[in-house]
Coordinates of C-alpha atoms and ligand atoms in Angstrom, one line a residue:
X1 CA 17.6 -9.1 19.4
X2 CA 20.2 -11.5 17.9
X3 CA 23.8 -10.5 18.9
X4 CA 26.6 -11.0 16.4
X5 CA 30.3 -11.6 17.1
X6 CA 32.4 -8.5 17.2
X7 CA 35.5 -8.1 15.1
X8 CA 38.8 -7.1 16.9
X9 CA 39.0 -4.3 14.4
X10 CA 35.8 -2.2 14.4
X11 CA 35.1 0.6 11.8
X12 CA 35.7 4.1 12.8
X13 CA 32.6 5.8 11.6
X14 CA 30.3 8.1 13.5
X15 CA 27.8 6.3 15.7
X16 CA 24.5 7.8 14.6
X17 CA 21.3 5.8 15.0
X18 CA 19.0 5.6 12.0
X19 CA 16.1 7.6 13.3
X20 CA 13.0 8.9 11.4
X21 CA 13.5 12.4 12.9
X22 CA 16.7 12.7 10.8
X23 CA 14.6 12.6 7.6
X24 CA 12.5 15.7 8.4
X25 CA 15.6 17.4 9.8
X26 CA 17.4 16.7 6.5
X27 CA 14.5 17.8 4.3
X28 CA 13.9 21.0 6.3
X29 CA 17.6 21.9 6.2
X30 CA 18.6 20.9 2.7
X31 CA 15.3 21.3 0.8
X32 CA 13.6 23.8 3.2
X33 CA 11.7 25.7 0.5
X34 CA 10.3 22.6 -1.2
X35 CA 6.5 22.6 -1.2
X36 CA 3.9 20.3 0.4
X37 CA 0.5 20.8 -1.1
X38 CA -2.6 19.2 0.5
X39 CA -6.2 19.0 -0.5
X40 CA -7.9 19.4 2.8
X41 CA -11.0 17.6 4.0
X42 CA -12.2 21.1 4.9
X43 CA -12.4 21.7 1.1
X44 CA -9.5 24.0 0.2
X45 CA -5.8 23.6 -0.9
X46 CA -3.2 24.1 1.7
X47 CA 0.4 24.8 0.9
X48 CA 3.6 25.2 2.9
X49 CA 7.2 24.0 2.9
X50 CA 9.3 21.3 4.5
X51 CA 10.7 24.0 6.8
X52 CA 7.2 24.9 8.0
X53 CA 6.4 21.2 8.3
X54 CA 9.4 20.6 10.5
X55 CA 8.5 23.6 12.7
X56 CA 4.9 22.3 13.3
X57 CA 6.1 18.8 13.8
X58 CA 8.4 20.1 16.6
X59 CA 5.5 22.0 18.1
X60 CA 3.3 18.8 18.0
X61 CA 6.2 16.8 19.6
X62 CA 6.2 19.3 22.4
X63 CA 2.4 19.0 22.7
X64 CA 2.8 15.2 22.9
X65 CA 5.3 15.6 25.8
X66 CA 2.8 17.9 27.5
X67 CA 0.1 15.2 27.1
X68 CA 2.4 12.8 28.9
X69 CA 3.3 10.6 25.8
X70 CA 6.5 8.7 26.5
X71 CA 8.9 6.5 24.5
X72 CA 7.1 3.5 23.1
X73 CA 3.6 4.8 23.8
X74 CA 1.1 4.2 20.9
X75 CA -0.6 7.2 19.3
X76 CA -3.2 6.5 16.6
X77 CA -4.3 8.3 13.5
X78 CA -7.4 7.9 11.5
X79 CA -6.7 10.3 8.6
X80 CA -6.4 10.9 4.9
X81 CA -3.2 11.9 3.1
X82 CA -2.5 15.4 4.1
X83 CA 0.1 17.7 5.8
X84 CA -1.3 17.3 9.3
X85 CA -1.0 13.5 9.0
X86 CA 2.6 14.0 7.8
X87 CA 3.4 16.2 10.8
X88 CA 2.2 13.4 13.0
X89 CA 4.4 10.9 11.1
X90 CA 7.4 12.9 12.4
X91 CA 6.1 14.3 15.7
X92 CA 5.0 10.9 17.0
X93 CA 7.8 8.7 15.8
X94 CA 10.4 11.4 16.0
X95 CA 9.6 11.9 19.7
X96 CA 10.0 8.2 20.4
X97 CA 6.3 7.3 20.5
X98 CA 4.8 4.8 18.0
X99 CA 2.5 6.0 15.2
X100 CA -0.4 3.6 14.8
X101 CA -2.1 4.4 11.5
X102 CA -5.7 3.0 11.4
X103 CA -7.5 2.2 8.2
X104 CA -10.9 4.0 8.3
X105 CA -12.3 1.5 5.9
X106 CA -12.2 -1.2 8.5
X107 CA -15.4 -2.1 10.2
X108 CA -16.0 0.1 13.4
X109 CA -15.7 -3.1 15.6
X110 CA -12.3 -3.8 14.0
X111 CA -11.2 -0.2 14.6
X112 CA -12.1 -0.5 18.3
X113 CA -10.4 -3.9 18.4
X114 CA -7.1 -2.7 17.1
X115 CA -7.2 0.5 19.1
X116 CA -7.5 -1.6 22.3
X117 CA -5.0 -4.2 21.1
X118 CA -2.5 -1.5 20.4
X119 CA -3.3 0.3 23.7
X120 CA -3.5 3.6 21.9
X121 CA -3.1 6.6 24.3
X122 CA -4.4 9.3 22.0
X123 CA -6.2 9.1 18.7
X124 CA -5.9 11.9 16.0
X125 CA -8.6 12.0 13.4
X126 CA -9.7 14.0 10.3
X127 CA -13.0 15.9 10.3
X128 CA -14.6 13.3 8.0
X129 CA -14.3 10.7 10.7
X130 CA -16.1 12.6 13.4
X131 CA -19.3 10.4 13.2
X132 CA -17.1 7.3 13.2
X133 CA -15.2 8.4 16.3
X134 CA -18.5 9.3 18.0
X135 CA -19.6 5.7 17.3
X136 CA -16.4 4.0 18.5
X137 CA -15.0 6.3 21.2
X138 CA -16.8 4.6 24.1
X139 CA -15.3 1.2 23.0
X140 CA -11.7 2.5 22.8
X141 CA -10.8 1.9 26.4
X142 CA -7.2 3.0 26.5
X143 CA -7.6 6.3 24.6
X144 CA -7.2 9.3 27.0
X145 CA -8.3 11.9 24.4
X146 CA -9.3 12.2 20.8
X147 CA -7.8 15.0 18.8
X148 CA -9.6 16.5 15.8
X149 CA -7.2 17.4 13.1
X150 CA -8.6 20.8 12.3
X151 CA -8.8 24.4 13.5
X152 CA -11.1 25.6 16.4
X153 CA -13.8 26.8 13.9
X154 CA -14.4 23.1 13.0
X155 CA -14.8 21.8 16.6
X156 CA -18.4 20.5 17.2
X157 CA -20.5 22.5 19.6
X158 CA -21.8 19.3 21.1
X159 CA -20.3 15.8 21.0
X160 CA -20.6 12.4 22.5
X161 CA -16.8 12.1 22.5
X162 CA -15.7 12.3 26.2
X163 CA -12.3 14.0 25.7
X164 CA -12.0 16.0 22.5
X165 CA -9.0 18.2 21.8
X166 CA -8.3 20.6 18.9
X167 CA -5.2 19.9 16.7
X168 CA -4.5 23.6 15.9
X169 CA -4.9 24.6 19.5
X170 CA -2.3 22.0 20.5
X171 CA 0.1 23.4 17.8
X172 CA -0.5 27.1 18.6
X173 CA 0.0 26.6 22.3
X174 CA 3.3 24.7 21.9
X175 CA 6.8 26.0 21.4
X176 CA 8.9 24.9 18.4
X177 CA 11.9 24.7 20.7
X178 CA 12.4 20.9 20.6
X179 CA 15.4 18.7 20.1
X180 CA 14.6 15.3 18.5
X181 CA 15.7 12.8 21.1
X182 CA 18.3 10.1 20.3
X183 CA 17.5 6.5 21.2
X184 CA 18.2 3.0 19.9
X185 CA 17.4 2.7 16.2
X186 CA 15.7 -0.6 16.8
X187 CA 13.0 1.1 18.8
X188 CA 9.4 0.8 17.5
X189 CA 8.4 3.7 15.2
X190 CA 5.1 2.8 13.7
X191 CA 2.4 0.1 13.7
X192 CA 0.1 -1.0 10.9
X193 CA -2.4 -3.8 11.2
X194 CA -2.9 -6.2 8.3
X195 CA -6.4 -6.2 6.8
X196 CA -6.7 -9.9 7.5
X197 CA -9.5 -11.5 5.6
X198 CA -9.8 -14.2 8.3
X199 CA -9.4 -13.7 12.0
X200 CA -8.5 -10.5 13.8
X201 CA -6.0 -8.1 12.2
X202 CA -2.4 -8.6 13.3
X203 CA 0.1 -5.7 13.8
X204 CA 3.3 -5.2 11.9
X205 CA 5.6 -3.1 14.2
X206 CA 8.2 -1.2 12.2
X207 CA 11.4 0.1 13.8
X208 CA 13.2 3.4 13.1
X209 CA 16.0 1.4 11.5
X210 CA 13.7 -0.6 9.3
X211 CA 11.8 2.5 8.2
X212 CA 15.0 4.5 7.3
X213 CA 16.5 1.5 5.4
X214 CA 13.2 1.0 3.5
X215 CA 13.2 4.7 2.7
X216 CA 16.7 4.5 1.2
X217 CA 16.0 1.3 -0.6
X218 CA 12.6 2.3 -2.0
X219 CA 13.9 5.6 -3.4
X220 CA 16.6 4.0 -5.5
X221 CA 16.4 4.1 -9.4
X222 CA 15.5 0.4 -9.7
X223 CA 12.7 0.9 -7.2
X224 CA 10.5 3.9 -7.0
X225 CA 13.2 6.2 -8.4
X226 CA 12.2 9.4 -6.6
X227 CA 14.4 12.6 -7.0
X228 CA 14.4 16.2 -6.1
X229 CA 13.1 17.0 -9.7
X230 CA 9.9 15.1 -9.0
X231 CA 6.5 16.2 -7.8
X232 CA 5.0 13.2 -6.1
X233 CA 1.3 12.5 -5.4
X234 CA 0.8 9.4 -3.2
X235 CA -2.7 8.1 -3.8
X236 CA -1.8 5.1 -1.8
X237 CA -3.1 6.0 1.7
X238 CA -1.0 7.0 4.7
X239 CA -3.2 4.8 6.8
X240 CA -2.0 1.6 5.0
X241 CA 1.7 0.6 5.2
X242 CA 2.8 4.2 5.6
X243 CA 1.8 5.1 2.0
X244 CA 4.4 2.6 0.7
X245 CA 7.0 4.7 2.6
X246 CA 6.6 7.8 0.5
X247 CA 6.2 10.2 3.4
X248 CA 9.8 9.2 4.2
X249 CA 11.4 8.5 0.8
X250 CA 10.0 11.7 -0.9
X251 CA 11.4 13.8 1.9
X252 CA 14.9 12.3 1.8
X253 CA 14.8 12.8 -2.0
X254 CA 13.7 16.4 -1.7
X255 CA 10.8 16.1 -4.1
X256 CA 7.7 18.2 -4.0
X257 CA 4.8 16.5 -2.2
X258 CA 1.1 16.7 -3.2
X259 CA -1.5 15.1 -0.9
X260 CA -5.0 14.4 -2.3
X261 CA -7.0 14.2 0.9
X262 CA -10.2 12.3 0.6
X263 CA -10.9 13.3 -3.1
X264 CA -9.7 10.1 -4.8
X265 CA -12.2 10.1 -7.8
X266 CA -10.8 10.3 -11.3
X267 CA -11.8 14.0 -11.9
X268 CA -10.4 15.4 -8.6
X269 CA -7.2 13.5 -9.1
X270 CA -6.8 14.6 -12.7
X271 CA -7.3 18.2 -11.7
X272 CA -4.8 18.0 -8.9
X273 CA -2.2 16.2 -11.2
X274 CA -2.5 19.0 -13.7
X275 CA -2.7 22.0 -11.3
X276 CA 0.3 20.9 -9.3
X277 CA 2.3 19.5 -12.2
X278 CA 2.6 16.0 -10.7
X279 CA 5.3 13.8 -12.3
X280 CA 5.1 10.7 -10.2
X281 CA 2.4 8.8 -8.4
X282 CA 1.6 5.5 -6.7
X283 CA -1.5 3.6 -6.0
X284 CA -3.6 0.4 -6.3
X285 CA -5.1 -0.6 -9.7
X286 CA -8.7 0.4 -8.8
X287 CA -7.6 4.0 -8.3
X288 CA -6.0 4.1 -11.8
X289 CA -9.1 2.6 -13.2
X290 CA -11.0 5.8 -12.1
X291 CA -8.4 8.2 -13.3
X292 CA -7.9 6.5 -16.7
X293 CA -11.6 6.3 -17.3
X294 CA -12.0 10.0 -16.5
X295 CA -9.2 10.9 -18.9
X296 CA -10.4 8.6 -21.7
X297 CA -14.0 9.7 -21.5
X298 CA -13.0 13.4 -21.6
X299 CA -10.2 12.9 -24.1
X300 CA -7.6 14.4 -21.7
X301 CA -3.9 13.9 -21.7
X302 CA -1.5 14.4 -18.8
X303 CA 0.9 17.3 -19.3
X304 CA 3.5 16.4 -16.6
X305 CA 2.6 13.0 -15.2
X306 CA 5.4 10.6 -16.5
X307 CA 5.7 7.7 -14.0
X308 CA 3.6 5.6 -11.7
X309 CA 4.0 2.7 -9.4
X310 CA 1.1 0.2 -9.3
X311 CA 0.9 -2.5 -6.7
X312 CA -1.2 -3.8 -3.9
X313 CA -2.9 -6.2 -6.3
X314 CA -1.9 -7.3 -9.8
X315 CA -1.7 -4.5 -12.4
X316 CA -3.8 -5.8 -15.3
X317 CA -1.6 -5.7 -18.5
X318 CA -4.4 -3.9 -20.3
X319 CA -4.1 -1.0 -17.7
X320 CA -0.3 -1.0 -18.2
X321 CA -0.8 -0.8 -22.0
X322 CA -3.3 2.1 -21.8
X323 CA -1.0 4.1 -19.4
X324 CA 2.1 3.6 -21.6
X325 CA 0.6 3.7 -25.1
X326 CA -2.2 6.2 -24.7
X327 CA -0.9 8.5 -22.0
X328 CA 2.9 8.0 -22.2
X329 CA 3.1 7.2 -18.5
X330 CA 5.8 4.7 -17.5
X331 CA 4.4 2.0 -15.2
X332 CA 6.5 0.4 -12.5
X333 CA 4.7 -2.8 -11.3
X334 CA 5.6 -3.3 -7.7
X335 CA 4.8 -6.0 -5.1
X336 CA 5.0 -6.0 -1.3
X337 CA 3.0 -6.4 1.8
X338 CA 2.2 -4.8 5.2
X339 CA 4.7 -7.2 6.8
X340 CA 7.4 -5.9 4.4
X341 CA 7.1 -2.2 5.0
X342 CA 5.9 -2.8 2.2
X343 CA 8.3 -2.9 -0.8
X344 CA 9.7 -6.2 -2.0
X345 CA 10.0 -6.0 -5.8
X346 CA 9.7 -3.4 -8.5
X347 CA 9.5 -3.7 -12.3
X348 CA 12.0 -2.3 -14.8
X349 CA 14.3 -3.4 -17.6
X350 CA 17.9 -4.5 -17.5
X351 CA 20.5 -3.4 -20.2
X352 CA 20.2 -6.7 -22.0
X353 CA 16.4 -6.2 -22.4
X354 CA 16.7 -2.9 -24.1
X355 CA 17.2 -4.6 -27.5
X356 CA 14.1 -6.8 -27.2
X357 CA 11.0 -6.0 -29.2
X358 CA 8.3 -3.9 -27.4
X359 CA 6.1 -6.9 -26.8
X360 CA 8.9 -8.9 -25.1
X361 CA 9.8 -5.9 -23.0
X362 CA 6.1 -5.5 -22.0
X363 CA 6.0 -9.2 -20.8
X364 CA 8.9 -8.4 -18.4
X365 CA 7.3 -5.2 -17.1
X366 CA 4.0 -7.1 -16.5
X367 CA 5.7 -9.3 -13.9
X368 CA 5.7 -8.1 -10.3
X369 CA 9.4 -7.2 -10.7
X370 CA 12.9 -7.7 -9.5
X371 CA 14.0 -7.8 -5.8
X372 CA 15.0 -4.4 -4.4
X373 CA 18.3 -4.5 -2.5
X374 CA 17.4 -5.2 1.1
X375 CA 15.0 -8.0 0.2
X376 CA 15.9 -11.6 -0.7
X377 CA 13.3 -14.0 -2.0
X378 CA 12.9 -17.7 -2.9
X379 CA 10.2 -20.1 -4.0
X380 CA 9.7 -23.4 -2.3
X381 CA 7.5 -26.5 -2.7
X382 CA 5.2 -27.8 0.0
X383 CA 8.1 -29.6 1.7
X384 CA 10.1 -26.3 1.9
X385 CA 12.6 -27.4 -0.9
X386 CA 13.8 -24.4 -3.0
X387 CA 12.5 -24.4 -6.5
X388 CA 14.4 -23.3 -9.7
X389 CA 14.3 -19.8 -11.1
X390 CA 13.1 -20.8 -14.6
X391 CA 10.0 -18.5 -14.9
X392 CA 7.6 -21.4 -15.0
X393 CA 8.0 -23.5 -11.8
X394 CA 5.8 -21.9 -9.2
X395 CA 5.9 -22.3 -5.4
X396 CA 5.4 -20.6 -2.1
X397 CA 7.1 -17.2 -2.0
X398 CA 9.4 -16.6 1.0
X399 CA 11.3 -13.4 1.8
X400 CA 13.8 -12.0 4.2
X401 CA 15.5 -8.7 4.9
X402 CA 15.9 -5.9 7.5
X403 CA 12.5 -4.3 6.7
X404 CA 10.5 -7.5 7.0
X405 CA 8.8 -8.6 10.2
X406 CA 10.1 -11.4 12.3
X407 CA 6.9 -11.6 14.4
X408 CA 3.6 -9.8 14.8
X409 CA 3.0 -7.2 17.5
X410 CA 2.5 -8.9 20.9
X411 CA 3.6 -12.1 19.2
X412 CA 0.1 -12.8 17.7
X413 CA 0.2 -15.9 15.6
X414 CA 3.3 -17.2 17.4
X415 CA 6.5 -18.0 15.4
X416 CA 5.9 -16.9 11.8
X417 CA 9.3 -17.4 10.2
X418 CA 10.3 -20.6 8.4
X419 CA 14.1 -21.1 8.9
X420 CA 14.5 -17.4 9.1
X421 CA 12.3 -16.6 6.0
X422 CA 8.9 -15.0 6.1
X423 CA 6.2 -16.9 4.2
X424 CA 4.3 -14.4 2.2
X425 CA 1.2 -16.5 1.4
X426 CA 1.7 -15.7 -2.3
X427 CA 2.4 -18.3 -5.0
X428 CA 5.0 -17.1 -7.6
X429 CA 7.5 -17.9 -10.3
X430 CA 11.0 -16.4 -10.5
X431 CA 12.8 -16.2 -13.8
X432 CA 16.5 -16.6 -14.6
X433 CA 16.9 -12.8 -14.5
X434 CA 15.4 -12.6 -11.0
X435 CA 11.9 -11.3 -12.0
X436 CA 9.1 -12.6 -9.8
X437 CA 5.6 -13.1 -11.0
X438 CA 2.7 -13.8 -8.7
X439 CA 0.3 -16.4 -9.8
X440 CA -2.0 -16.1 -6.9
X441 CA -2.6 -15.8 -3.1
X442 CA -2.1 -19.4 -1.9
X443 CA -5.7 -19.3 -0.6
X444 CA -7.1 -18.1 -3.9
X445 CA -5.3 -20.6 -6.1
X446 CA -7.8 -23.0 -7.8
X447 CA -6.9 -26.7 -7.4
X448 CA -8.2 -28.7 -10.3
X449 CA -7.5 -32.4 -10.6
X450 CA -4.2 -32.0 -8.6
X451 CA -3.0 -29.1 -10.8
X452 CA -3.1 -25.4 -9.8
X453 CA -4.8 -22.8 -11.8
X454 CA -3.6 -19.2 -11.3
X455 CA -6.5 -16.8 -11.1
X456 CA -4.5 -13.7 -11.8
X457 CA -3.6 -14.8 -15.4
X458 CA -7.3 -15.6 -16.1
X459 CA -8.4 -12.2 -14.7
X460 CA -5.7 -10.4 -16.7
X461 CA -6.9 -12.0 -19.9
X462 CA -10.6 -11.2 -19.1
X463 CA -9.7 -7.6 -18.4
X464 CA -8.0 -7.2 -21.8
X465 CA -11.4 -7.7 -23.4
X466 CA -12.7 -4.2 -24.4
X467 CA -16.1 -4.8 -22.7
X468 CA -14.7 -5.8 -19.4
X469 CA -14.1 -3.3 -16.6
X470 CA -13.2 -5.8 -13.8
X471 CA -12.9 -9.5 -13.5
X472 CA -12.4 -12.0 -10.6
X473 CA -11.9 -15.7 -10.8
X474 CA -12.8 -18.1 -8.0
X475 CA -12.8 -21.8 -7.5
X476 CA -16.2 -23.6 -7.2
X477 CA -16.4 -27.1 -5.7
X478 CA -16.5 -29.8 -8.4
X479 CA -17.3 -33.5 -7.8
X480 CA -14.7 -34.8 -10.2
X481 CA -11.9 -32.1 -10.3
X482 CA -12.1 -30.7 -6.7
X483 CA -12.5 -27.2 -7.9
X484 CA -13.2 -25.5 -11.3
X485 CA -12.8 -21.8 -12.2
X486 CA -15.8 -19.5 -12.3
X487 CA -15.3 -16.1 -13.9
X488 CA -17.1 -13.1 -12.5
X489 CA -17.2 -10.1 -14.8
X490 CA -18.2 -6.4 -14.4
X491 CA -19.0 -5.0 -17.8
X492 CA -17.9 -1.5 -18.8
X493 CA -20.8 0.9 -18.7
X494 CA -22.8 0.7 -22.0
X495 CA -20.8 -2.3 -23.3
X496 CA -22.0 -5.8 -24.0
X497 CA -20.4 -9.2 -24.1
X498 CA -22.0 -12.6 -23.7
X499 CA -20.9 -15.7 -21.8
X500 CA -20.0 -17.5 -25.0
X501 CA -18.0 -14.5 -26.4
X502 CA -16.1 -14.2 -23.1
X503 CA -15.2 -17.9 -23.1
X504 CA -14.2 -17.8 -26.8
X505 CA -11.9 -14.9 -25.9
X506 CA -9.8 -17.3 -23.8
X507 CA -9.3 -19.8 -26.7
X508 CA -5.7 -20.3 -27.6
X509 CA -4.5 -18.0 -24.7
X510 CA -4.4 -20.6 -22.0
X511 CA -4.1 -24.4 -21.4
X512 CA -7.4 -26.1 -22.0
X513 CA -7.9 -27.2 -18.4
X514 CA -7.6 -23.5 -17.3
X515 CA -10.7 -22.6 -19.3
X516 CA -13.4 -21.1 -16.9
X517 CA -16.4 -23.5 -16.6
X518 CA -18.8 -20.6 -16.4
X519 CA -19.0 -16.8 -16.6
X520 CA -21.4 -14.7 -14.4
X521 CA -21.9 -11.0 -15.0
X522 CA -22.3 -8.9 -11.8
X523 CA -22.7 -5.2 -11.1
X524 CA -19.7 -4.7 -8.8
X525 CA -17.0 -6.7 -7.1
X526 CA -16.7 -6.5 -3.3
X527 CA -13.6 -4.5 -2.4
X528 CA -11.8 -4.7 0.9
X529 CA -10.3 -1.9 3.1
X530 CA -7.1 -1.9 1.2
X531 CA -8.5 -1.9 -2.4
X532 CA -8.3 -5.6 -3.0
X533 CA -11.1 -7.8 -4.3
X534 CA -12.6 -9.8 -1.4
X535 CA -12.6 -13.2 -3.0
X536 CA -13.7 -14.9 0.3
X537 CA -16.9 -12.9 0.0
X538 CA -17.3 -14.0 -3.7
X539 CA -16.6 -17.6 -2.7
X540 CA -19.4 -17.3 -0.1
X541 CA -21.8 -15.7 -2.5
X542 CA -21.3 -18.2 -5.3
X543 CA -20.7 -21.4 -3.2
X544 CA -24.1 -22.8 -4.4
X545 CA -23.5 -21.9 -8.1
X546 CA -24.2 -24.8 -10.4
X547 CA -21.5 -25.1 -13.0
X548 CA -22.8 -26.3 -16.4
X549 CA -22.2 -30.0 -16.9
X550 CA -19.7 -30.5 -19.7
Ligands
AMP1 P1 -1.3 -6.0 2.1 O1 -0.4 -6.5 3.2 O2 -2.7 -5.7 2.5 O3 -0.6 -4.8 1.4 O4 -1.4 -7.1 1.1 C1 -0.2 -7.8 0.6 C2 -0.7 -8.8 -0.5 O5 -1.2 -8.0 -1.6 C3 0.5 -9.5 -1.1 O6 0.8 -10.6 -0.3 C4 -0.1 -10.0 -2.4 O7 -1.0 -11.1 -2.3 C5 -0.9 -8.8 -2.8 N1 -0.2 -7.9 -3.8 C6 0.6 -6.8 -3.5 N2 1.1 -6.3 -4.6 C7 0.7 -7.1 -5.6 C8 1.0 -7.2 -7.0 N3 1.7 -6.2 -7.6 N4 0.4 -8.2 -7.7 C9 -0.3 -9.1 -7.1 N5 -0.6 -9.2 -5.8 C10 -0.1 -8.2 -5.1

């Protein structure tokens, strides 16, 4: 920990560490009757209040003490978005242990790897993942017991899992007489491994302080803008970067919470949005694709849904247009990463932009957004020299702030900072008003004749074609230019478009040398564990593709 000089005159404010337990205490005391509604994997809807949640979190904290869990011990979850998962967010971190959220979409070998790497003592899991746990349990060498997040009636009669406990039994056999302990706010609170397309996943180890500051910062009007008048449905999973901090920021804002469980298809989401009068949501573009298609196909409108945050990968402008113009839903384009807790930037207009025509405003909103207070950013060239904020010069994006990692868990990867800044691996521009726009992941950028071609722009244009559902652009080795762009397109069901029509669609919209050399139509794009297109897989699949000679 860096120590800073002390002033001869110190402030005279209360000395209260920023701890996660203070969030649930506040929510239960000041918004005690506010509801948490969860679609359970068992099939039904569960509803209770912040007050109930706080009580059960305290019971679970007592149960953890009974299980011998101590300050700093890691406790894992493999679970969907739901009330039991949220109880663990508070019971585990609040009691001083470290909540390790595992992404169930990872390969079972990776799940065993990160469980062992984290040295998880206990692993809580949803009923859906019983077969997965049965397959990996023997390989998770540090786990003392696995806990099924369900009632006794769902416990399997026979199982290969050596030590299996029942969540509801643990709760019902534990008292709610529990005082959240006080400890140093820099203590570890939760752990999330990056999806890592190459090599083993690395852990981002968040502290109580970083989590509370991120919760404050991300709830602000220029960020996610959550208030007690909202009903929030986080589609973004609690197993990936703490659902963008919503299980914290929603509670300190006093908003009603709605958890979708495992039912993330367009129809189930639409029904839950309507039934629970959801006003605000957050998720990756692929989820919105399902929801929008369901609403369009069935000519449905949203009666209360007014605002959504889209991030995790670039929000296609066509998706933004549909949500705003057809459904009257405001879109906040946001950017961040696991290493940043995750929020870095969020979209929105400034006073001077309000007089601009709609198209000009839309161009601003399409960017990944403006830095949220708590995050500083800069773009640099290959030599590390800072580049101008002119909206067109692009460079490597670096960030710093109190909710950004300084190293990975167990120091994997060694020193990661460059002069105190974290290199994001993204390539971006920043304009004079401070809006950042990602052109690419640095490893996805196409290098053609010494120039860079940003694939996100090309994909966004392709996806504004009415026959295109999804598009991905990758670099293909080229004898003269190094690499040239190949466009891969998934057509909308029942729609047609030819290679030539697709290429003609780009005419006049991009510099000539950005024009894809070829278009290939495919049935589906490979998606990774966190809803991102796996371009490394596409590059592998198409590495022998012959580009037309031209
Ligand atoms: P992860 O740590 O798995 O959440 O991935 C973080 C990465 O996702 C970032 O470094 C970006 O490459 C990408 N990403 C996140 N949000 C956006 C966005 N709004 N637009 C483009 N890329 C994004």
